[in-house]
Amino acid sequence: MIFVDTGAWFASVVPSDSNHQKAVVLLTKVSFLYINKKEGANL
C-alpha cells in the first residue's frame, strides 16, 4: 500500500483553503523543476 498526501494538491485547487497561495507557489516551482529536468536543462 502506498500513502500519498494530497493536502498540497487540494489546497492548490481550493481558493478558500488557508494554504492555497503557498500550495500554488510550491506546485508551480516543483512543476518547473520537473519539466526542466525532464528536458535536460542544466539548472
XYZ file of C-alpha atoms in Angstrom, residues 5-39:
35
model
C -0.562 13.046 0.987
C -2.827 15.099 -1.277
C -3.067 18.118 1.034
C -0.950 20.419 -1.142
C -2.800 19.435 -4.301
C -6.169 20.011 -2.587
C -5.075 23.399 -1.254
C -3.864 24.413 -4.713
C -7.311 23.959 -6.277
C -9.454 25.278 -3.408
C -9.087 29.066 -3.205
C -10.719 29.215 0.234
C -8.082 26.887 1.737
C -5.790 28.760 4.140
C -2.717 27.350 2.361
C -3.936 27.971 -1.183
C -1.341 30.560 -2.205
C 1.564 28.637 -0.668
C 0.450 25.430 -2.389
C 0.134 27.126 -5.775
C 3.641 28.577 -5.465
C 5.109 25.256 -4.319
C 3.486 23.194 -7.062
C 4.454 25.752 -9.700
C 8.106 25.573 -8.620
C 8.097 21.774 -8.464
C 6.475 21.535 -11.898
C 9.017 23.951 -13.363
C 11.940 21.975 -11.951
C 10.491 18.636 -13.087
C 9.791 19.835 -16.623
C 13.237 21.403 -16.998
C 14.974 18.330 -15.598
C 12.998 16.107 -17.971
C 14.008 18.276 -20.936
